Tab-separated table of C-alpha atoms and ligand atoms in Angstrom:
chain	number	residue	atom	x	y	z
A	1	UNK	CA	18.820	-22.216	-18.011
A	2	UNK	CA	17.476	-25.780	-18.189
A	3	UNK	CA	13.649	-25.983	-17.099
A	4	UNK	CA	14.525	-28.011	-13.745
A	5	UNK	CA	16.935	-24.413	-13.076
A	6	UNK	CA	13.798	-22.833	-13.191
A	7	UNK	CA	12.243	-25.145	-10.862
A	8	UNK	CA	15.054	-24.523	-8.323
A	9	UNK	CA	14.032	-21.134	-8.408
A	10	UNK	CA	10.736	-20.715	-8.298
A	11	UNK	CA	11.098	-22.847	-5.052
A	12	UNK	CA	13.079	-20.391	-3.301
A	13	UNK	CA	11.861	-18.999	-0.245
A	14	UNK	CA	11.404	-15.156	-1.064
A	15	UNK	CA	12.941	-12.943	2.416
A	16	UNK	CA	10.768	-9.926	3.403
A	17	UNK	CA	13.058	-7.309	4.140
A	18	UNK	CA	11.410	-4.207	5.925
A	19	UNK	CA	14.947	-2.256	5.549
A	20	UNK	CA	15.873	-1.006	2.438
A	21	UNK	CA	18.051	1.928	2.123
A	22	UNK	CA	17.864	4.392	-0.400
A	23	UNK	CA	21.303	3.488	-2.562
A	24	UNK	CA	20.174	-0.247	-2.620
A	25	UNK	CA	17.020	0.740	-4.274
A	26	UNK	CA	18.621	3.344	-6.365
A	27	UNK	CA	21.103	0.472	-7.991
A	28	UNK	CA	18.122	-1.485	-9.501
A	29	UNK	CA	16.483	1.804	-10.622
A	30	UNK	CA	19.371	2.881	-12.114
A	31	UNK	CA	20.850	-0.492	-12.836
A	32	UNK	CA	21.081	-2.169	-16.907
A	33	UNK	CA	17.315	-3.327	-17.573
A	34	UNK	CA	18.411	-6.229	-18.059
A	35	UNK	CA	20.313	-7.270	-14.745
A	36	UNK	CA	16.349	-5.620	-13.438
A	37	UNK	CA	14.350	-7.512	-15.358
A	38	UNK	CA	16.242	-11.065	-14.372
A	39	UNK	CA	16.297	-10.317	-10.867
A	40	UNK	CA	12.600	-8.917	-10.891
A	41	UNK	CA	11.810	-11.914	-13.148
A	42	UNK	CA	13.314	-14.351	-11.066
A	43	UNK	CA	11.584	-13.101	-7.507
A	44	UNK	CA	7.924	-12.581	-9.502
A	45	UNK	CA	7.588	-16.245	-10.753
A	46	UNK	CA	8.715	-18.270	-7.116
A	47	UNK	CA	5.470	-16.091	-5.960
A	48	UNK	CA	3.897	-15.708	-8.775
A	49	UNK	CA	4.660	-19.003	-10.884
A	50	UNK	CA	1.459	-19.047	-13.249
A	51	UNK	CA	1.286	-15.007	-13.404
A	52	UNK	CA	-2.015	-15.033	-12.079
A	53	UNK	CA	-3.466	-11.386	-13.164
A	54	UNK	CA	-5.714	-9.638	-10.559
A	55	UNK	CA	-8.589	-7.315	-12.580
A	56	UNK	CA	-9.901	-4.256	-10.751
A	57	UNK	CA	-12.603	-1.972	-12.305
A	58	UNK	CA	-13.228	1.199	-11.185
A	59	UNK	CA	-15.522	2.800	-10.870
A	60	UNK	CA	-16.152	6.894	-9.243
A	61	UNK	CA	-19.252	6.631	-7.561
A	62	UNK	CA	-18.610	10.761	-6.426
A	63	UNK	CA	-17.216	12.716	-9.225
A	64	UNK	CA	-15.128	16.160	-8.599
A	65	UNK	CA	-15.912	19.386	-6.164
A	66	UNK	CA	-12.621	17.764	-4.303
A	67	UNK	CA	-11.143	20.111	-1.300
A	68	UNK	CA	-8.116	18.704	-1.639
A	69	UNK	CA	-5.580	21.068	-4.260
A	70	UNK	CA	-3.561	18.012	-5.797
A	71	UNK	CA	-2.024	18.929	-8.825
A	72	UNK	CA	-2.429	15.657	-10.613
A	73	UNK	CA	-6.574	16.137	-10.018
A	74	UNK	CA	-9.325	16.653	-12.253
A	75	UNK	CA	-11.281	16.312	-9.567
A	76	UNK	CA	-9.982	19.290	-7.809
A	77	UNK	CA	-11.736	22.870	-6.544
A	78	UNK	CA	-8.653	23.986	-6.909
A	79	UNK	CA	-8.399	22.781	-10.883
A	80	UNK	CA	-10.626	23.964	-14.134
A	81	UNK	CA	-11.048	20.836	-15.580
A	82	UNK	CA	-14.288	18.999	-16.619
A	83	UNK	CA	-15.615	16.905	-14.872
A	84	UNK	CA	-18.670	17.272	-15.019
A	85	UNK	CA	-21.954	15.070	-16.567
A	86	UNK	CA	-20.089	12.293	-13.560
A	87	UNK	CA	-23.313	12.278	-10.505
A	88	UNK	CA	-22.976	11.356	-7.839
A	89	UNK	CA	-24.297	7.161	-7.804
A	90	UNK	CA	-26.852	5.791	-5.362
A	91	UNK	CA	-26.763	1.997	-4.127
A	92	UNK	CA	-28.349	-0.112	-7.159
A	93	UNK	CA	-26.479	2.217	-9.572
A	94	UNK	CA	-23.105	1.219	-8.266
A	95	UNK	CA	-24.564	-2.029	-7.794
A	96	UNK	CA	-25.047	-2.675	-11.158
A	97	UNK	CA	-22.195	-1.686	-12.090
A	98	UNK	CA	-20.697	-4.344	-10.130
A	99	UNK	CA	-22.495	-6.965	-11.198
A	100	UNK	CA	-21.644	-6.188	-14.484
A	101	UNK	CA	-18.238	-6.230	-13.674
A	102	UNK	CA	-18.025	-9.350	-12.355
A	103	UNK	CA	-19.409	-10.636	-15.697
A	104	UNK	CA	-16.703	-9.022	-17.516
A	105	UNK	CA	-14.061	-11.300	-15.489
A	106	UNK	CA	-13.401	-8.461	-12.721
A	107	UNK	CA	-11.646	-10.022	-9.143
A	108	UNK	CA	-12.048	-6.639	-7.487
A	109	UNK	CA	-14.472	-3.786	-7.517
A	110	UNK	CA	-12.647	-0.693	-5.960
A	111	UNK	CA	-15.318	2.304	-5.897
A	112	UNK	CA	-13.625	6.031	-5.575
A	113	UNK	CA	-14.952	9.795	-3.513
A	114	UNK	CA	-13.634	12.789	-4.583
A	115	UNK	CA	-13.636	13.591	-0.865
A	116	UNK	CA	-11.262	14.862	1.292
A	117	UNK	CA	-12.800	12.774	4.139
A	118	UNK	CA	-15.534	10.492	5.262
A	119	UNK	CA	-18.078	12.223	5.419
A	120	UNK	CA	-20.788	10.456	8.240
A	121	UNK	CA	-24.613	10.087	7.759
A	122	UNK	CA	-26.152	8.944	4.582
A	123	UNK	CA	-22.898	8.796	2.029
A	124	UNK	CA	-21.648	6.554	4.830
A	125	UNK	CA	-24.195	4.634	5.575
A	126	UNK	CA	-24.154	4.294	1.430
A	127	UNK	CA	-21.110	3.484	1.039
A	128	UNK	CA	-21.322	0.403	3.450
A	129	UNK	CA	-24.195	-0.423	1.497
A	130	UNK	CA	-22.159	-0.670	-1.566
A	131	UNK	CA	-19.489	-2.329	-0.337
A	132	UNK	CA	-22.082	-5.105	1.664
A	133	UNK	CA	-23.214	-5.505	-1.567
A	134	UNK	CA	-20.188	-5.836	-3.857
A	135	UNK	CA	-18.925	-8.383	-1.215
A	136	UNK	CA	-22.129	-11.036	-1.844
A	137	UNK	CA	-21.566	-11.119	-5.322
A	138	UNK	CA	-17.945	-12.584	-4.393
A	139	UNK	CA	-15.373	-9.954	-5.882
A	140	UNK	CA	-13.605	-8.038	-3.518
A	141	UNK	CA	-14.090	-4.615	-2.531
A	142	UNK	CA	-11.959	-1.333	-2.248
A	143	UNK	CA	-12.802	1.695	-1.549
A	144	UNK	CA	-11.065	5.812	-2.082
A	145	UNK	CA	-12.061	8.601	-0.192
A	146	UNK	CA	-9.585	10.240	1.804
A	147	UNK	CA	-8.968	10.217	5.446
A	148	UNK	CA	-11.339	8.517	7.759
A	149	UNK	CA	-11.801	7.800	11.739
A	150	UNK	CA	-10.721	4.913	12.970
A	151	UNK	CA	-14.265	4.441	13.793
A	152	UNK	CA	-15.447	4.311	10.065
A	153	UNK	CA	-12.562	2.341	9.314
A	154	UNK	CA	-14.067	-0.441	11.876
A	155	UNK	CA	-17.405	0.136	10.319
A	156	UNK	CA	-15.444	-0.322	7.025
A	157	UNK	CA	-13.811	-3.594	7.762
A	158	UNK	CA	-17.364	-4.762	9.634
A	159	UNK	CA	-18.711	-4.360	6.137
A	160	UNK	CA	-16.616	-6.610	4.732
A	161	UNK	CA	-14.286	-4.142	2.733
A	162	UNK	CA	-10.909	-5.955	1.583
A	163	UNK	CA	-9.339	-3.089	0.898
A	164	UNK	CA	-8.874	0.883	1.684
A	165	UNK	CA	-6.793	3.128	-1.496
A	166	UNK	CA	-4.659	5.559	-0.045
A	167	UNK	CA	-1.585	7.209	-1.688
A	168	UNK	CA	1.099	8.036	-0.562
A	169	UNK	CA	1.674	9.620	-4.744
A	170	UNK	CA	5.183	10.555	-4.219
A	171	UNK	CA	8.118	11.267	-1.829
A	172	UNK	CA	8.379	13.151	1.571
A	173	UNK	CA	10.460	15.260	-0.908
A	174	UNK	CA	8.582	16.387	-3.573
A	175	UNK	CA	4.926	15.743	-1.982
A	176	UNK	CA	4.499	19.917	-0.927
A	177	UNK	CA	5.512	20.324	-4.589
A	178	UNK	CA	1.710	18.525	-5.431
A	179	UNK	CA	-0.290	18.775	-2.145
A	180	UNK	CA	-0.873	21.409	0.250
A	181	UNK	CA	-3.483	21.056	1.414
A	182	UNK	CA	-2.729	17.623	3.410
A	183	UNK	CA	0.527	16.613	5.295
A	184	UNK	CA	2.418	13.126	4.530
A	185	UNK	CA	2.286	12.489	7.733
A	186	UNK	CA	-1.510	13.076	8.050
A	187	UNK	CA	-1.620	10.605	4.665
A	188	UNK	CA	1.160	8.202	6.686
A	189	UNK	CA	-1.926	8.457	10.345
A	190	UNK	CA	-4.530	7.352	7.845
A	191	UNK	CA	-2.958	4.512	6.689
A	192	UNK	CA	-2.605	3.542	9.795
A	193	UNK	CA	-6.280	3.933	10.798
A	194	UNK	CA	-7.203	1.439	8.577
A	195	UNK	CA	-3.905	-1.476	9.374
A	196	UNK	CA	-5.767	-0.852	13.009
A	197	UNK	CA	-8.953	-1.867	11.505
A	198	UNK	CA	-7.695	-5.004	10.016
A	199	UNK	CA	-8.657	-3.785	5.959
A	200	UNK	CA	-5.625	-4.352	3.960
A	201	UNK	CA	-4.123	-2.015	2.883
A	202	UNK	CA	-3.923	-0.700	-1.221
A	203	UNK	CA	-0.583	1.820	-1.578
A	204	UNK	CA	0.810	3.806	-4.052
A	205	UNK	CA	2.082	6.338	-6.333
A	206	UNK	CA	2.404	8.041	-9.467
A	207	UNK	CA	5.367	8.798	-11.538
A	208	UNK	CA	5.469	11.640	-14.813
A	209	UNK	CA	4.840	14.958	-11.902
A	210	UNK	CA	8.378	16.414	-12.196
A	211	UNK	CA	9.859	13.525	-9.344
A	212	UNK	CA	14.253	12.929	-10.140
A	213	UNK	CA	15.083	9.000	-9.982
A	214	UNK	CA	16.160	10.447	-6.178
A	215	UNK	CA	12.171	10.709	-5.225
A	216	UNK	CA	11.165	7.549	-7.070
A	217	UNK	CA	13.452	5.788	-5.230
A	218	UNK	CA	12.326	7.795	-1.720
A	219	UNK	CA	8.522	6.581	-2.818
A	220	UNK	CA	9.374	2.661	-3.062
A	221	UNK	CA	11.397	2.816	0.223
A	222	UNK	CA	8.496	4.619	2.596
A	223	UNK	CA	6.544	1.950	0.624
A	224	UNK	CA	8.977	-0.930	1.139
A	225	UNK	CA	10.087	-0.246	4.704
A	226	UNK	CA	6.330	-0.391	6.022
A	227	UNK	CA	6.127	-3.978	8.606
A	228	UNK	CA	3.851	-5.195	6.909
A	229	UNK	CA	4.330	-3.719	3.289
A	230	UNK	CA	0.917	-3.028	1.246
A	231	UNK	CA	-0.820	-5.395	0.610
A	232	UNK	CA	-1.617	-3.655	-2.807
A	233	UNK	CA	1.096	-1.519	-4.489
A	234	UNK	CA	-0.619	0.943	-7.328
A	235	UNK	CA	1.948	2.250	-10.199
A	236	UNK	CA	-0.049	4.733	-12.235
A	237	UNK	CA	2.124	6.670	-14.368
A	238	UNK	CA	0.666	10.620	-14.673
A	239	UNK	CA	-2.703	11.173	-16.756
A	240	UNK	CA	-1.638	14.278	-17.751
A	241	UNK	CA	-5.847	16.007	-17.402
A	242	UNK	CA	-6.519	19.578	-18.989
A	243	UNK	CA	-6.814	22.325	-16.656
A	244	UNK	CA	-4.572	20.673	-14.133
A	245	UNK	CA	-1.282	22.562	-13.234
A	246	UNK	CA	0.336	18.869	-14.240
A	247	UNK	CA	-1.589	19.938	-17.543
A	248	UNK	CA	1.592	20.297	-20.589
A	249	UNK	CA	3.668	17.855	-18.579
A	250	UNK	CA	5.819	15.036	-20.647
A	251	UNK	CA	4.976	11.513	-20.674
A	252	UNK	CA	6.308	9.251	-18.750
A	253	UNK	CA	8.478	6.577	-21.146
A	254	UNK	CA	7.203	2.886	-21.492
A	255	UNK	CA	10.760	1.717	-19.334
A	256	UNK	CA	10.703	4.007	-16.962
A	257	UNK	CA	7.195	2.563	-16.128
A	258	UNK	CA	8.536	-1.128	-15.962
A	259	UNK	CA	11.695	-0.380	-14.099
A	260	UNK	CA	9.338	1.130	-11.581
A	261	UNK	CA	7.124	-1.893	-11.462
A	262	UNK	CA	10.150	-4.312	-11.728
A	263	UNK	CA	11.567	-2.601	-8.641
A	264	UNK	CA	8.691	-2.490	-6.570
A	265	UNK	CA	8.505	-6.422	-7.036
A	266	UNK	CA	12.033	-6.930	-5.607
A	267	UNK	CA	11.231	-4.698	-2.779
A	268	UNK	CA	7.823	-5.770	-2.204
A	269	UNK	CA	7.771	-9.749	-2.866
A	270	UNK	CA	4.094	-11.118	-1.701
A	271	UNK	CA	2.566	-7.351	-2.086
A	272	UNK	CA	0.411	-7.013	-5.364
A	273	UNK	CA	2.206	-4.724	-8.274
A	274	UNK	CA	-0.660	-3.458	-9.592
A	275	UNK	CA	-0.267	-1.363	-13.525
A	276	UNK	CA	-2.397	1.766	-12.792
A	277	UNK	CA	-3.363	4.926	-14.662
A	278	UNK	CA	-1.510	5.782	-18.486
A	279	UNK	CA	-1.590	2.231	-19.598
A	280	UNK	CA	-3.077	3.642	-22.582
A	281	UNK	CA	0.291	5.219	-23.335
A	282	UNK	CA	2.309	1.710	-22.980
A	283	UNK	CA	2.461	-0.189	-26.199
A	284	UNK	CA	1.336	-3.937	-25.649
A	285	UNK	CA	4.549	-5.447	-25.611
A	286	UNK	CA	5.432	-2.963	-22.963
A	287	UNK	CA	2.696	-4.180	-20.801
A	288	UNK	CA	4.004	-7.281	-21.558
A	289	UNK	CA	6.762	-6.306	-19.771
A	290	UNK	CA	5.532	-5.111	-16.908
A	291	UNK	CA	3.393	-8.265	-16.258
A	292	UNK	CA	6.108	-10.443	-16.851
A	293	UNK	CA	8.643	-8.140	-14.677
A	294	UNK	CA	6.129	-8.449	-11.578
A	295	UNK	CA	2.526	-6.385	-12.439
A	296	UNK	CA	0.081	-9.128	-11.213
A	297	UNK	CA	-2.499	-6.487	-11.492
A	298	UNK	CA	-4.168	-4.198	-13.822
A	299	UNK	CA	-7.434	-1.803	-13.810
A	300	UNK	CA	-9.971	-3.796	-16.031
A	301	UNK	CA	-12.821	-1.530	-17.912
A	302	UNK	CA	-13.291	1.147	-20.308
A	303	UNK	CA	-12.655	3.950	-17.285
A	304	UNK	CA	-10.873	4.732	-14.587
A	305	UNK	CA	-12.140	7.277	-12.489
A	306	UNK	CA	-12.433	10.443	-14.357
A	307	UNK	CA	-10.141	9.292	-17.476
A	308	UNK	CA	-10.220	6.317	-19.698
A	309	UNK	CA	-9.029	3.410	-19.367
A	310	UNK	CA	-8.069	0.504	-22.101
A	311	UNK	CA	-11.363	-1.169	-23.677
A	312	UNK	CA	-12.201	-4.417	-21.601
A	313	UNK	CA	-11.775	-6.278	-25.663
A	314	UNK	CA	-8.710	-5.304	-25.511
A	315	UNK	CA	-6.950	-5.803	-22.335
A	316	UNK	CA	-8.651	-9.283	-23.000
A	317	UNK	CA	-6.434	-9.909	-26.100
A	318	UNK	CA	-3.179	-8.819	-24.286
A	319	UNK	CA	-4.052	-11.458	-21.643
A	320	UNK	CA	-4.232	-13.527	-23.812
A	321	UNK	CA	-1.436	-13.147	-25.603
A	322	UNK	CA	0.643	-12.406	-22.432
A	323	UNK	CA	-0.783	-16.414	-21.392
A	324	UNK	CA	-1.249	-15.159	-17.751
A	325	UNK	CA	-3.820	-16.724	-15.754
A	326	UNK	CA	-7.430	-14.965	-15.366
A	327	UNK	CA	-9.877	-15.785	-13.118
A	328	UNK	CA	-12.375	-16.657	-15.569
A	329	UNK	CA	-9.900	-19.276	-16.324
A	330	UNK	CA	-9.247	-20.774	-12.787
B	1	SAM	N1	-9.559	11.360	-2.903
B	1	SAM	C1	-8.914	9.771	-2.435
B	1	SAM	C2	-8.045	9.887	-2.240
B	1	SAM	O1	-7.087	11.646	-3.058
B	1	SAM	O2	-7.615	9.288	-1.772
B	1	SAM	C3	-9.496	9.186	-3.283
B	1	SAM	C4	-9.228	9.216	-5.241
B	1	SAM	S1	-7.897	9.862	-5.626
B	1	SAM	C5	-8.695	10.055	-6.795
B	1	SAM	C6	-7.088	8.282	-5.685
B	1	SAM	C7	-6.020	8.144	-6.244
B	1	SAM	O3	-5.681	8.202	-7.527
B	1	SAM	C8	-4.852	9.311	-6.203
B	1	SAM	O4	-3.813	9.526	-4.746
B	1	SAM	C9	-3.857	9.417	-6.755
B	1	SAM	O5	-2.118	8.401	-6.775
B	1	SAM	C10	-4.513	8.869	-8.216
B	1	SAM	N2	-4.649	9.582	-9.665
B	1	SAM	C11	-5.810	11.107	-9.748
B	1	SAM	N3	-5.386	11.474	-10.515
B	1	SAM	C12	-4.755	10.886	-11.033
B	1	SAM	C13	-3.997	11.087	-12.408
B	1	SAM	N4	-4.529	12.237	-13.420
B	1	SAM	N5	-2.827	10.174	-13.214
B	1	SAM	C14	-2.529	9.616	-12.419
B	1	SAM	N6	-3.012	9.369	-10.794
B	1	SAM	C15	-3.904	9.755	-10.584
B	2	DTB	C1	-4.664	4.526	-8.204
B	2	DTB	O1	-3.866	3.865	-7.919
B	2	DTB	N1	-5.316	5.301	-8.978
B	2	DTB	C2	-6.618	4.734	-9.402
B	2	DTB	C3	-7.071	4.164	-8.558
B	2	DTB	N2	-6.157	4.370	-7.310
B	2	DTB	C4	-8.272	4.612	-7.391
B	2	DTB	C5	-7.280	6.084	-9.983
B	2	DTB	C6	-6.220	6.646	-11.180
B	2	DTB	C7	-6.845	8.104	-11.739
B	2	DTB	C8	-6.793	7.949	-12.833
B	2	DTB	C9	-7.267	9.260	-13.615
B	2	DTB	C10	-8.679	9.970	-13.565
B	2	DTB	O2	-9.348	8.823	-13.983
B	2	DTB	O3	-9.317	10.560	-13.012
B	3	SF4	FE1	-9.298	15.296	-4.160
B	3	SF4	FE2	-8.450	12.681	-4.746
B	3	SF4	FE3	-8.487	13.855	-6.115
B	3	SF4	FE4	-7.121	14.731	-4.609
B	3	SF4	S1	-6.598	13.256	-5.292
B	3	SF4	S2	-8.098	16.666	-5.258
B	3	SF4	S3	-7.795	13.866	-2.581
B	3	SF4	S4	-10.384	13.211	-5.179
């Protein structure tokens, strides 16, 4: 392939679809890897020719004590993981962390609350102040705090919130083996309220929770048939935390993560596909393949919510070795 041919490919218009069938998606997930990677790269290169990677830093503002029974989560009261030692953070402490994230080169600052749903009153007023403060620094702001009301969504939009993260986690079919205290339908309704308030949606899932290949295709189908597609799609692999029912799950193979990322890119060409939890288990080379095949964002910073993430120094090396474009080069 000459450089000229590649330029032709880049100029091709990507066509957005919202009617993907399960068999089409399964075909992508299962096709010979070389063919999948080629197709994903063609799409990725045409929408992101400079391989820009968005760096999103994550901070747990309120850790642990959550009433939901998500079986992967260290923060659920149903699980026995030890997440003590992370006190609730106030506005000033959060904004200091956001400032530090910005000076390390982050583009987006994501804040998490271990809540079933957003709580009105002082905690919500503090959340709004955090969002305003993060936006004033010139960073994108993302919140993940469970379900919300229409009014809360509107107030978050008014405060300037860029995105709200609420994952579907797995397929509708596998869902009740993972969570029983909140339905799939409730998740979809939360997402709809976020969308109606004019906030962008960050919605993805987790692999490595005992789901079948059919479940992975089915999760991707729900995401890819949303119209519009979620603006960000985090693909997590399970971090098997001690004290959760999933603590003994076998780690996901890196090529499975690669297949999910590549397929997500093909199905949702213009969405941000974030290579999320579980990067510590991936080699540098596997991560570079993911960046090439479709990932255009990573969590950046030494910690996720309650578990660790690759260190900033090693991520800087990764990004430099991959030759991708990051914000500090803009
Ligand atoms: N409580 C809020 C909620 O559930 O929407 C916000 C925080 S919750 C920790 C955000 C997401 O992180 C979950 O939906 C799940 O997809 C992901 N997550 C949590 N624990 C994880 C783990 N151990 N491994 C991989 N992903 C995880
Ligand atoms: C998402 O999809 N993954 C992030 C973020 N959205 C909130 C959370 C990952 C959590 C990993 C386990 C932990 O650190 O507790
Ligand atoms: Fe609570 Fe969110 Fe953890 Fe579920 S994933 S237990 S809702 S913090």
